[in-house]
């Protein structure tokens, strides 16, 4: 077994983790969720959730990773609790699963970048058909492959030479370019209506019963929790820096990018149509079609804007996908003598194959109708609503109730926050985090059942 790699600098770790956190979830998902669920009111709920549930949960993964210096699957045994290996294995499995369709969507993003540069979906009736023409089938497979190839290329180069170097470039680019196009978007007519929709708190719109669990789910996903990514990244920490401080910076930057994305998306959409109805937007395809229509409506300026936007989306997605691929890669590396380059190619190929049904839109498992978008929803639903909360719960119970004292010890290492902080943190891990998760689980299972019924509908009719 070769010497385990480490980050070169503390900043390198922070940027890699921010790169993981900032992804499709922030730029593509977050604004729409906020817009639909009461604007600033959602933002407020979300901020509270990030602070009370998300951040403590991120520190859990940092503790496990830095203490064990192992991939998530082997981390628990390394800490002396082999019977908890299932929790780590679950996170790695979800990483694999989620990456397989994250990459399909990543392929769409490349496709939209190309389409924006060439103007393929600009003009005429093209815009509506463009998504359908690229979302599934051989083309979608090819771009899914290309996206995985790019991810493999970075991971193959290693922790410091690949991931750290790439994210050092990617994360600042995302921020600078987003600020740039947000300023541009501000000059569009009706931008004000967009800000209004996005930011004015509408407490009447907030359905607390669903918004809180939703915010918890979104917080986990956007902070890259429950998939072993943060355990893996923290396992490459060589020195003892303050985990709470690093976690705080990562959570703040991640939230800022989500907010910033909304400041681009909504002025553009409301410029395009001041009365736009966004109640159904934000699903796997609608965000693309709604936004691209708006870009197309802007003419040639829209092409530049769209190109920059999809470029940002692409690098954000890539800097996330590499962290998921690294989970799988690190597991194999820790357990075999293979070279990193071959391992990452192998892991990437396996993920690619697993994502094929979603890219092809096959009537996979017979559980959905013939559209690939539904296959994707199905993939997404199981992972997001069920497996993800369960894995965060398992690791939280372990750290809070089983590993307790040692966890306190680890969180204090390199940190100047007083003991009150670590003790408060532990109680949050023991009580608040599991409570938040239980809420999401109940809602998640409900959603799953409803969708399963909808998806199974046509099958029953034909059968
Ligand atoms: N946080 C990423 C996003 O918001 C998704 C992700 C989850 C990436 C888990 C890595 C690990 O898009």
Tab-separated table of C-alpha atoms and ligand atoms in Angstrom:
chain	number	residue	atom	x	y	z
A	1	UNK	CA	0.000	0.000	0.000
A	2	UNK	CA	1.370	3.406	-0.934
A	3	UNK	CA	1.750	6.340	1.420
A	4	UNK	CA	-1.599	8.076	1.945
A	5	UNK	CA	-1.725	11.484	0.305
A	6	UNK	CA	-2.521	14.745	2.096
A	7	UNK	CA	-3.607	18.245	1.138
A	8	UNK	CA	-0.770	20.666	0.612
A	9	UNK	CA	-2.369	23.549	2.473
A	10	UNK	CA	-5.306	24.265	4.719
A	11	UNK	CA	-6.748	26.503	2.008
A	12	UNK	CA	-6.443	23.592	-0.391
A	13	UNK	CA	-8.668	21.461	1.835
A	14	UNK	CA	-11.188	24.256	2.318
A	15	UNK	CA	-11.458	24.970	-1.402
A	16	UNK	CA	-11.750	21.286	-2.253
A	17	UNK	CA	-14.557	20.932	0.289
A	18	UNK	CA	-16.281	24.073	-0.976
A	19	UNK	CA	-15.899	22.682	-4.490
A	20	UNK	CA	-17.628	19.528	-3.362
A	21	UNK	CA	-20.388	21.425	-1.622
A	22	UNK	CA	-21.030	23.930	-4.385
A	23	UNK	CA	-22.639	22.049	-7.227
A	24	UNK	CA	-25.819	21.453	-9.125
A	25	UNK	CA	-27.629	21.550	-5.806
A	26	UNK	CA	-26.726	25.189	-5.237
A	27	UNK	CA	-27.019	26.669	-8.689
A	28	UNK	CA	-29.659	24.503	-10.243
A	29	UNK	CA	-31.667	23.346	-7.242
A	30	UNK	CA	-31.491	25.909	-4.496
A	31	UNK	CA	-32.881	29.035	-6.228
A	32	UNK	CA	-35.916	27.173	-7.480
A	33	UNK	CA	-36.616	25.627	-4.137
A	34	UNK	CA	-36.346	28.979	-2.424
A	35	UNK	CA	-38.468	30.674	-5.046
A	36	UNK	CA	-41.248	28.144	-4.752
A	37	UNK	CA	-41.268	27.814	-0.996
A	38	UNK	CA	-41.735	31.360	0.131
A	39	UNK	CA	-38.595	33.162	-1.015
A	40	UNK	CA	-36.683	34.799	1.781
A	41	UNK	CA	-38.785	32.913	4.307
A	42	UNK	CA	-37.361	29.677	2.945
A	43	UNK	CA	-33.929	31.219	2.960
A	44	UNK	CA	-34.355	31.995	6.613
A	45	UNK	CA	-35.528	28.489	7.499
A	46	UNK	CA	-32.693	27.092	5.433
A	47	UNK	CA	-30.073	29.230	7.163
A	48	UNK	CA	-31.295	28.114	10.563
A	49	UNK	CA	-31.256	24.491	9.422
A	50	UNK	CA	-27.719	24.792	8.055
A	51	UNK	CA	-26.562	26.244	11.332
A	52	UNK	CA	-28.362	23.826	13.656
A	53	UNK	CA	-28.280	20.607	11.648
A	54	UNK	CA	-26.017	20.953	8.613
A	55	UNK	CA	-22.908	22.334	10.247
A	56	UNK	CA	-22.938	19.924	13.217
A	57	UNK	CA	-23.463	17.070	10.751
A	58	UNK	CA	-20.528	18.201	8.640
A	59	UNK	CA	-18.290	18.243	11.708
A	60	UNK	CA	-19.314	14.642	12.404
A	61	UNK	CA	-17.843	13.584	9.076
A	62	UNK	CA	-14.724	15.677	9.599
A	63	UNK	CA	-14.135	13.985	12.942
A	64	UNK	CA	-14.499	10.487	11.503
A	65	UNK	CA	-12.298	11.300	8.511
A	66	UNK	CA	-9.466	13.115	10.236
A	67	UNK	CA	-9.325	10.704	13.152
A	68	UNK	CA	-9.306	7.531	11.077
A	69	UNK	CA	-7.349	8.730	8.044
A	70	UNK	CA	-9.235	6.122	6.073
A	71	UNK	CA	-11.885	5.874	3.410
A	72	UNK	CA	-15.451	5.838	4.813
A	73	UNK	CA	-15.831	2.062	4.563
A	74	UNK	CA	-12.741	1.269	6.620
A	75	UNK	CA	-12.881	4.320	8.881
A	76	UNK	CA	-15.091	2.759	11.536
A	77	UNK	CA	-12.964	-0.317	11.955
A	78	UNK	CA	-9.930	1.916	12.172
A	79	UNK	CA	-11.609	3.788	15.037
A	80	UNK	CA	-12.150	0.470	16.801
A	81	UNK	CA	-15.823	-0.082	15.961
A	82	UNK	CA	-15.865	-2.602	13.138
A	83	UNK	CA	-19.553	-3.306	13.658
A	84	UNK	CA	-20.328	0.212	12.384
A	85	UNK	CA	-18.701	-0.494	9.041
A	86	UNK	CA	-22.185	-0.775	7.557
A	87	UNK	CA	-22.640	2.977	8.098
A	88	UNK	CA	-19.519	3.802	6.129
A	89	UNK	CA	-20.362	1.278	3.457
A	90	UNK	CA	-23.783	2.875	3.094
A	91	UNK	CA	-22.252	6.322	2.538
A	92	UNK	CA	-19.887	4.945	-0.109
A	93	UNK	CA	-22.721	3.115	-1.817
A	94	UNK	CA	-24.784	6.312	-1.975
A	95	UNK	CA	-21.796	8.189	-3.375
A	96	UNK	CA	-21.612	5.659	-6.171
A	97	UNK	CA	-25.351	5.736	-6.757
A	98	UNK	CA	-25.763	9.506	-6.709
A	99	UNK	CA	-22.723	10.067	-8.897
A	100	UNK	CA	-24.201	7.828	-11.565
A	101	UNK	CA	-27.059	10.217	-12.228
A	102	UNK	CA	-25.267	13.384	-11.168
A	103	UNK	CA	-23.054	12.586	-14.127
A	104	UNK	CA	-26.018	12.222	-16.474
A	105	UNK	CA	-27.129	15.709	-15.480
A	106	UNK	CA	-23.511	16.850	-15.807
A	107	UNK	CA	-23.702	15.601	-19.393
A	108	UNK	CA	-26.805	17.731	-19.989
A	109	UNK	CA	-24.897	20.722	-18.675
A	110	UNK	CA	-22.056	20.162	-21.163
A	111	UNK	CA	-24.667	19.822	-23.845
A	112	UNK	CA	-26.288	23.105	-22.862
A	113	UNK	CA	-22.906	24.792	-22.780
A	114	UNK	CA	-22.263	23.635	-26.332
A	115	UNK	CA	-25.786	24.625	-27.353
A	116	UNK	CA	-25.309	28.100	-25.873
A	117	UNK	CA	-22.004	28.620	-27.649
A	118	UNK	CA	-23.361	27.500	-30.995
A	119	UNK	CA	-26.812	28.979	-30.479
A	120	UNK	CA	-28.379	25.572	-31.126
A	121	UNK	CA	-31.442	26.202	-29.004
A	122	UNK	CA	-31.796	29.882	-29.849
A	123	UNK	CA	-34.478	31.041	-32.161
A	124	UNK	CA	-37.730	29.555	-33.322
A	125	UNK	CA	-39.319	26.647	-31.602
A	126	UNK	CA	-36.031	24.942	-30.877
A	127	UNK	CA	-35.905	25.731	-27.225
A	128	UNK	CA	-38.641	23.409	-26.054
A	129	UNK	CA	-37.393	20.508	-28.129
A	130	UNK	CA	-33.762	20.912	-27.255
A	131	UNK	CA	-34.064	19.421	-23.815
A	132	UNK	CA	-36.023	16.446	-25.052
A	133	UNK	CA	-33.509	15.852	-27.794
A	134	UNK	CA	-30.536	15.781	-25.459
A	135	UNK	CA	-31.951	14.398	-22.216
A	136	UNK	CA	-31.904	10.732	-23.121
A	137	UNK	CA	-30.705	8.348	-25.725
A	138	UNK	CA	-27.289	7.808	-27.310
A	139	UNK	CA	-26.414	11.499	-27.116
A	140	UNK	CA	-27.093	11.666	-23.413
A	141	UNK	CA	-24.949	8.562	-22.981
A	142	UNK	CA	-22.063	10.156	-24.864
A	143	UNK	CA	-22.138	13.308	-22.769
A	144	UNK	CA	-22.581	11.320	-19.562
A	145	UNK	CA	-19.387	9.514	-20.623
A	146	UNK	CA	-17.616	12.786	-21.336
A	147	UNK	CA	-18.548	14.189	-17.931
A	148	UNK	CA	-17.240	11.048	-16.199
A	149	UNK	CA	-14.081	11.230	-18.278
A	150	UNK	CA	-13.403	14.774	-17.097
A	151	UNK	CA	-13.972	13.734	-13.477
A	152	UNK	CA	-11.698	10.726	-13.844
A	153	UNK	CA	-9.031	12.941	-15.398
A	154	UNK	CA	-8.874	15.103	-12.300
A	155	UNK	CA	-9.107	12.305	-9.726
A	156	UNK	CA	-6.447	10.271	-11.532
A	157	UNK	CA	-3.918	13.047	-10.926
A	158	UNK	CA	-4.207	12.646	-7.168
A	159	UNK	CA	-5.328	14.511	-4.073
A	160	UNK	CA	-2.954	17.467	-4.202
A	161	UNK	CA	-1.951	17.423	-7.884
A	162	UNK	CA	-5.440	16.712	-9.151
A	163	UNK	CA	-8.268	17.639	-6.803
A	164	UNK	CA	-6.524	20.395	-4.866
A	165	UNK	CA	-5.043	22.087	-7.905
A	166	UNK	CA	-8.264	21.857	-9.907
A	167	UNK	CA	-10.523	23.186	-7.172
A	168	UNK	CA	-8.143	26.050	-6.426
A	169	UNK	CA	-8.924	27.230	-9.906
A	170	UNK	CA	-12.543	26.146	-10.117
A	171	UNK	CA	-13.999	27.570	-6.929
A	172	UNK	CA	-12.759	31.143	-7.393
A	173	UNK	CA	-13.862	31.014	-11.035
A	174	UNK	CA	-17.368	29.994	-10.031
A	175	UNK	CA	-17.623	32.885	-7.585
A	176	UNK	CA	-16.147	35.541	-9.878
A	177	UNK	CA	-18.175	34.534	-12.917
A	178	UNK	CA	-21.398	34.262	-10.916
A	179	UNK	CA	-20.876	37.736	-9.471
A	180	UNK	CA	-20.200	38.986	-12.987
A	181	UNK	CA	-23.395	37.614	-14.482
A	182	UNK	CA	-25.414	38.602	-11.406
A	183	UNK	CA	-24.341	42.205	-12.019
A	184	UNK	CA	-25.286	41.865	-15.652
A	185	UNK	CA	-28.636	40.343	-14.746
A	186	UNK	CA	-29.319	43.313	-12.470
A	187	UNK	CA	-29.379	45.600	-15.495
A	188	UNK	CA	-32.222	43.685	-17.159
A	189	UNK	CA	-35.667	45.210	-17.105
A	190	UNK	CA	-37.980	43.601	-14.553
A	191	UNK	CA	-35.019	42.369	-12.562
A	192	UNK	CA	-36.823	43.882	-9.573
A	193	UNK	CA	-39.740	41.495	-9.958
A	194	UNK	CA	-37.240	38.648	-9.872
A	195	UNK	CA	-35.651	39.868	-6.661
A	196	UNK	CA	-39.093	40.312	-5.194
A	197	UNK	CA	-40.107	36.778	-5.921
A	198	UNK	CA	-36.812	35.439	-4.645
A	199	UNK	CA	-36.196	37.539	-1.624
A	200	UNK	CA	-39.313	39.080	-0.177
A	201	UNK	CA	-40.371	36.869	2.696
A	202	UNK	CA	-43.782	35.429	2.145
A	203	UNK	CA	-44.574	33.660	5.367
A	204	UNK	CA	-48.007	32.738	4.053
A	205	UNK	CA	-46.343	30.549	1.431
A	206	UNK	CA	-44.327	28.588	3.913
A	207	UNK	CA	-45.777	25.187	4.628
A	208	UNK	CA	-43.775	24.416	7.692
A	209	UNK	CA	-44.559	20.729	7.691
A	210	UNK	CA	-42.821	20.228	4.370
A	211	UNK	CA	-40.409	23.117	4.249
A	212	UNK	CA	-38.411	22.169	7.316
A	213	UNK	CA	-37.756	18.576	6.258
A	214	UNK	CA	-37.086	19.801	2.759
A	215	UNK	CA	-34.572	22.300	4.038
A	216	UNK	CA	-32.853	19.555	6.027
A	217	UNK	CA	-32.591	17.346	2.948
A	218	UNK	CA	-31.302	20.221	0.866
A	219	UNK	CA	-28.787	21.154	3.562
A	220	UNK	CA	-27.357	17.616	3.632
A	221	UNK	CA	-27.160	17.371	-0.106
A	222	UNK	CA	-25.638	20.760	-0.670
A	223	UNK	CA	-23.088	20.300	2.107
A	224	UNK	CA	-22.151	16.968	0.506
A	225	UNK	CA	-23.099	14.978	3.602
A	226	UNK	CA	-24.142	11.359	3.920
A	227	UNK	CA	-22.049	10.237	0.954
A	228	UNK	CA	-18.673	9.883	2.547
A	229	UNK	CA	-17.259	12.791	0.565
A	230	UNK	CA	-16.436	14.912	3.615
A	231	UNK	CA	-15.137	11.866	5.517
A	232	UNK	CA	-12.810	11.148	2.618
A	233	UNK	CA	-11.640	14.734	2.194
A	234	UNK	CA	-11.027	15.106	5.940
A	235	UNK	CA	-9.033	11.878	5.898
A	236	UNK	CA	-6.418	13.689	3.828
A	237	UNK	CA	-5.885	16.359	6.475
A	238	UNK	CA	-2.282	16.194	7.515
A	239	UNK	CA	-2.139	18.851	10.186
A	240	UNK	CA	-4.516	19.732	12.957
A	241	UNK	CA	-6.400	22.802	11.932
A	242	UNK	CA	-9.603	23.880	13.554
A	243	UNK	CA	-12.398	21.708	12.208
A	244	UNK	CA	-15.160	24.019	13.455
A	245	UNK	CA	-13.528	27.026	11.784
A	246	UNK	CA	-13.041	25.184	8.501
A	247	UNK	CA	-16.585	23.839	8.611
A	248	UNK	CA	-17.965	27.308	9.266
A	249	UNK	CA	-16.119	28.806	6.301
A	250	UNK	CA	-17.248	25.994	4.016
A	251	UNK	CA	-20.897	26.297	5.071
A	252	UNK	CA	-20.918	30.087	4.651
A	253	UNK	CA	-19.285	30.043	1.205
A	254	UNK	CA	-21.602	27.284	0.072
A	255	UNK	CA	-24.666	29.249	1.139
A	256	UNK	CA	-23.415	32.435	-0.487
A	257	UNK	CA	-23.036	30.699	-3.836
A	258	UNK	CA	-26.606	29.381	-3.609
A	259	UNK	CA	-27.920	32.855	-2.854
A	260	UNK	CA	-25.820	34.326	-5.638
A	261	UNK	CA	-27.173	31.828	-8.144
A	262	UNK	CA	-30.678	33.036	-7.351
A	263	UNK	CA	-29.571	36.586	-8.077
A	264	UNK	CA	-28.746	35.442	-11.596
A	265	UNK	CA	-31.642	33.106	-12.242
A	266	UNK	CA	-34.618	35.187	-11.153
A	267	UNK	CA	-33.846	38.514	-12.857
A	268	UNK	CA	-33.321	36.564	-16.085
A	269	UNK	CA	-36.573	34.629	-15.724
A	270	UNK	CA	-38.671	37.653	-14.818
A	271	UNK	CA	-37.124	39.704	-17.565
A	272	UNK	CA	-38.226	37.011	-19.966
A	273	UNK	CA	-41.725	36.837	-18.564
A	274	UNK	CA	-42.849	39.150	-15.744
A	275	UNK	CA	-45.746	36.810	-14.997
A	276	UNK	CA	-43.791	33.613	-15.168
A	277	UNK	CA	-45.278	30.718	-13.247
A	278	UNK	CA	-42.546	28.863	-11.421
A	279	UNK	CA	-44.691	26.587	-9.331
A	280	UNK	CA	-43.652	23.499	-11.276
A	281	UNK	CA	-40.066	24.510	-11.987
A	282	UNK	CA	-37.072	22.907	-10.408
A	283	UNK	CA	-37.591	19.288	-11.384
A	284	UNK	CA	-34.923	17.474	-13.297
A	285	UNK	CA	-35.759	19.007	-16.644
A	286	UNK	CA	-37.803	22.113	-16.013
A	287	UNK	CA	-34.934	24.163	-14.680
A	288	UNK	CA	-33.132	23.637	-17.949
A	289	UNK	CA	-36.061	24.362	-20.212
A	290	UNK	CA	-37.315	27.382	-18.276
A	291	UNK	CA	-33.903	28.962	-18.037
A	292	UNK	CA	-32.836	28.228	-21.572
A	293	UNK	CA	-36.054	29.766	-22.897
A	294	UNK	CA	-35.236	32.895	-20.953
A	295	UNK	CA	-31.680	32.971	-22.281
A	296	UNK	CA	-32.937	32.413	-25.805
A	297	UNK	CA	-35.334	35.317	-25.349
A	298	UNK	CA	-32.370	37.609	-24.749
A	299	UNK	CA	-30.972	37.164	-28.247
A	300	UNK	CA	-27.243	37.382	-28.844
A	301	UNK	CA	-26.490	38.835	-25.413
A	302	UNK	CA	-28.335	35.817	-24.073
A	303	UNK	CA	-25.881	33.526	-25.775
A	304	UNK	CA	-22.976	35.037	-23.912
A	305	UNK	CA	-24.914	35.013	-20.657
A	306	UNK	CA	-26.034	31.421	-21.177
A	307	UNK	CA	-22.535	30.285	-22.106
A	308	UNK	CA	-21.075	31.758	-18.942
A	309	UNK	CA	-23.922	30.381	-16.844
A	310	UNK	CA	-23.595	26.824	-18.115
A	311	UNK	CA	-19.830	27.007	-17.884
A	312	UNK	CA	-20.180	27.926	-14.204
A	313	UNK	CA	-22.680	25.121	-13.740
A	314	UNK	CA	-20.266	22.695	-15.369
A	315	UNK	CA	-17.276	23.505	-13.213
A	316	UNK	CA	-19.434	23.526	-10.106
A	317	UNK	CA	-20.771	20.087	-11.049
A	318	UNK	CA	-17.295	18.766	-11.814
A	319	UNK	CA	-15.796	19.954	-8.566
A	320	UNK	CA	-18.602	18.031	-6.827
A	321	UNK	CA	-18.432	14.875	-8.889
A	322	UNK	CA	-14.709	14.467	-8.230
A	323	UNK	CA	-15.401	14.307	-4.502
A	324	UNK	CA	-17.886	11.491	-5.027
A	325	UNK	CA	-15.530	9.631	-7.321
A	326	UNK	CA	-12.779	10.082	-4.748
A	327	UNK	CA	-14.888	8.225	-2.158
A	328	UNK	CA	-14.949	5.117	-4.305
A	329	UNK	CA	-11.352	5.582	-5.450
A	330	UNK	CA	-9.988	5.985	-1.926
A	331	UNK	CA	-11.735	2.809	-0.805
A	332	UNK	CA	-10.046	0.768	-3.505
A	333	UNK	CA	-6.695	2.519	-3.009
A	334	UNK	CA	-6.720	1.866	0.727
A	335	UNK	CA	-7.301	-1.819	0.111
A	336	UNK	CA	-5.263	-2.743	-2.937
A	337	UNK	CA	-1.932	-2.031	-4.564
A	338	UNK	CA	-3.304	-0.716	-7.810
A	339	UNK	CA	-2.206	2.642	-9.166
A	340	UNK	CA	-4.490	5.590	-8.589
A	341	UNK	CA	-4.865	6.155	-12.306
A	342	UNK	CA	-6.184	2.662	-13.005
A	343	UNK	CA	-8.413	2.737	-9.949
A	344	UNK	CA	-10.047	6.005	-10.942
A	345	UNK	CA	-10.620	4.761	-14.484
A	346	UNK	CA	-12.156	1.572	-13.119
A	347	UNK	CA	-14.361	3.410	-10.633
A	348	UNK	CA	-15.427	5.937	-13.270
A	349	UNK	CA	-16.343	3.176	-15.716
A	350	UNK	CA	-18.428	1.375	-13.128
A	351	UNK	CA	-20.298	4.579	-12.279
A	352	UNK	CA	-20.802	5.248	-15.973
A	353	UNK	CA	-22.368	1.826	-16.503
A	354	UNK	CA	-24.619	2.174	-13.495
A	355	UNK	CA	-25.862	5.503	-14.836
A	356	UNK	CA	-26.678	4.106	-18.268
A	357	UNK	CA	-30.358	3.369	-17.602
A	358	UNK	CA	-30.886	6.956	-16.484
A	359	UNK	CA	-29.113	8.270	-19.577
A	360	UNK	CA	-30.858	5.907	-21.945
A	361	UNK	CA	-34.278	6.427	-20.447
A	362	UNK	CA	-34.999	2.720	-20.549
A	363	UNK	CA	-37.998	1.368	-18.810
A	364	UNK	CA	-35.698	0.392	-16.041
A	365	UNK	CA	-36.976	-2.195	-13.596
A	366	UNK	CA	-40.379	-1.628	-15.146
A	367	UNK	CA	-41.114	0.853	-12.427
A	368	UNK	CA	-41.614	3.953	-14.483
A	369	UNK	CA	-42.936	4.992	-17.830
A	370	UNK	CA	-40.699	5.157	-20.852
A	371	UNK	CA	-39.217	8.586	-20.228
A	372	UNK	CA	-35.668	8.821	-18.991
A	373	UNK	CA	-36.562	11.773	-16.854
A	374	UNK	CA	-38.703	9.547	-14.730
A	375	UNK	CA	-35.950	7.003	-14.410
A	376	UNK	CA	-33.822	9.810	-13.143
A	377	UNK	CA	-36.491	10.886	-10.700
A	378	UNK	CA	-36.703	7.349	-9.436
A	379	UNK	CA	-32.947	7.100	-8.935
A	380	UNK	CA	-32.971	10.425	-7.268
A	381	UNK	CA	-35.929	9.663	-5.040
A	382	UNK	CA	-34.565	6.540	-3.440
A	383	UNK	CA	-31.134	7.976	-2.841
A	384	UNK	CA	-32.267	11.378	-1.730
A	385	UNK	CA	-35.361	10.596	0.317
A	386	UNK	CA	-34.369	7.370	1.938
A	387	UNK	CA	-30.720	6.360	1.795
A	388	UNK	CA	-29.207	9.775	2.355
A	389	UNK	CA	-31.019	10.616	5.616
A	390	UNK	CA	-30.444	7.057	6.853
A	391	UNK	CA	-26.722	7.267	6.317
A	392	UNK	CA	-26.404	10.654	8.005
A	393	UNK	CA	-28.453	9.264	10.879
A	394	UNK	CA	-26.241	6.205	11.266
A	395	UNK	CA	-23.033	8.221	11.365
A	396	UNK	CA	-24.592	10.763	13.744
A	397	UNK	CA	-25.719	8.067	16.169
A	398	UNK	CA	-22.270	6.540	16.040
A	399	UNK	CA	-20.394	9.764	16.709
A	400	UNK	CA	-22.903	11.124	19.219
A	401	UNK	CA	-23.676	8.068	21.288
A	402	UNK	CA	-20.915	5.561	20.659
A	403	UNK	CA	-17.790	7.511	19.895
A	404	UNK	CA	-18.774	10.441	22.152
A	405	UNK	CA	-15.692	11.122	24.286
A	406	UNK	CA	-13.195	10.459	21.530
A	407	UNK	CA	-15.231	12.623	19.197
A	408	UNK	CA	-14.972	15.473	21.693
A	409	UNK	CA	-11.277	14.946	21.835
A	410	UNK	CA	-10.959	15.061	18.065
A	411	UNK	CA	-13.109	18.141	17.532
A	412	UNK	CA	-11.041	20.029	20.094
A	413	UNK	CA	-7.775	19.187	18.402
A	414	UNK	CA	-6.429	22.326	16.715
A	415	UNK	CA	-9.480	24.342	17.649
A	416	UNK	CA	-9.527	27.388	19.846
A	417	UNK	CA	-13.230	27.317	20.493
A	418	UNK	CA	-13.844	26.599	24.156
A	419	UNK	CA	-15.132	23.378	25.646
A	420	UNK	CA	-18.620	24.796	25.669
A	421	UNK	CA	-18.558	24.593	21.881
A	422	UNK	CA	-17.579	20.953	21.653
A	423	UNK	CA	-20.011	19.888	24.354
A	424	UNK	CA	-22.846	21.827	22.733
A	425	UNK	CA	-21.881	20.284	19.415
A	426	UNK	CA	-22.033	16.790	20.864
A	427	UNK	CA	-25.524	17.354	22.191
A	428	UNK	CA	-26.612	18.678	18.845
A	429	UNK	CA	-25.205	15.540	17.263
A	430	UNK	CA	-27.034	13.403	19.790
A	431	UNK	CA	-30.415	15.088	19.659
A	432	UNK	CA	-30.971	17.852	17.122
A	433	UNK	CA	-29.410	16.185	14.094
A	434	UNK	CA	-31.337	12.888	14.540
A	435	UNK	CA	-34.572	14.807	15.160
A	436	UNK	CA	-34.088	16.782	11.948
A	437	UNK	CA	-33.390	13.593	10.061
A	438	UNK	CA	-36.461	11.809	11.390
A	439	UNK	CA	-38.612	14.658	10.090
A	440	UNK	CA	-37.080	14.357	6.623
A	441	UNK	CA	-37.380	10.615	6.636
A	442	UNK	CA	-41.101	10.682	7.275
A	443	UNK	CA	-41.652	13.145	4.461
A	444	UNK	CA	-39.177	11.342	2.227
A	445	UNK	CA	-40.895	7.996	2.565
A	446	UNK	CA	-44.241	9.633	1.843
A	447	UNK	CA	-42.847	11.210	-1.323
A	448	UNK	CA	-41.355	7.920	-2.342
A	449	UNK	CA	-44.650	6.100	-1.940
A	450	UNK	CA	-46.593	8.732	-3.845
A	451	UNK	CA	-44.088	8.761	-6.689
A	452	UNK	CA	-43.892	4.994	-6.789
A	453	UNK	CA	-47.634	4.908	-7.266
A	454	UNK	CA	-47.505	7.508	-10.004
A	455	UNK	CA	-44.632	5.775	-11.727
A	456	UNK	CA	-46.143	2.340	-11.412
A	457	UNK	CA	-49.460	3.583	-12.763
A	458	UNK	CA	-48.867	2.883	-16.459
A	459	UNK	CA	-47.314	-0.469	-15.687
A	460	UNK	CA	-50.440	-1.599	-13.899
A	461	UNK	CA	-52.600	-0.355	-16.728
A	462	UNK	CA	-50.714	-2.384	-19.272
A	463	UNK	CA	-50.406	-5.366	-17.032
B	1	LIG	N1	-23.060	19.231	-2.803
B	1	LIG	C1	-23.236	18.911	-4.175
B	1	LIG	C2	-24.260	19.837	-4.798
B	1	LIG	O1	-24.819	20.660	-4.171
B	1	LIG	C3	-23.655	17.497	-4.382
B	1	LIG	C4	-22.775	16.511	-3.700
B	1	LIG	C5	-23.262	15.740	-2.712
B	1	LIG	C6	-21.457	16.397	-4.051
B	1	LIG	C7	-22.450	14.874	-2.032
B	1	LIG	C8	-20.651	15.522	-3.388
B	1	LIG	C9	-21.139	14.770	-2.372
B	1	LIG	O2	-24.532	19.746	-5.962
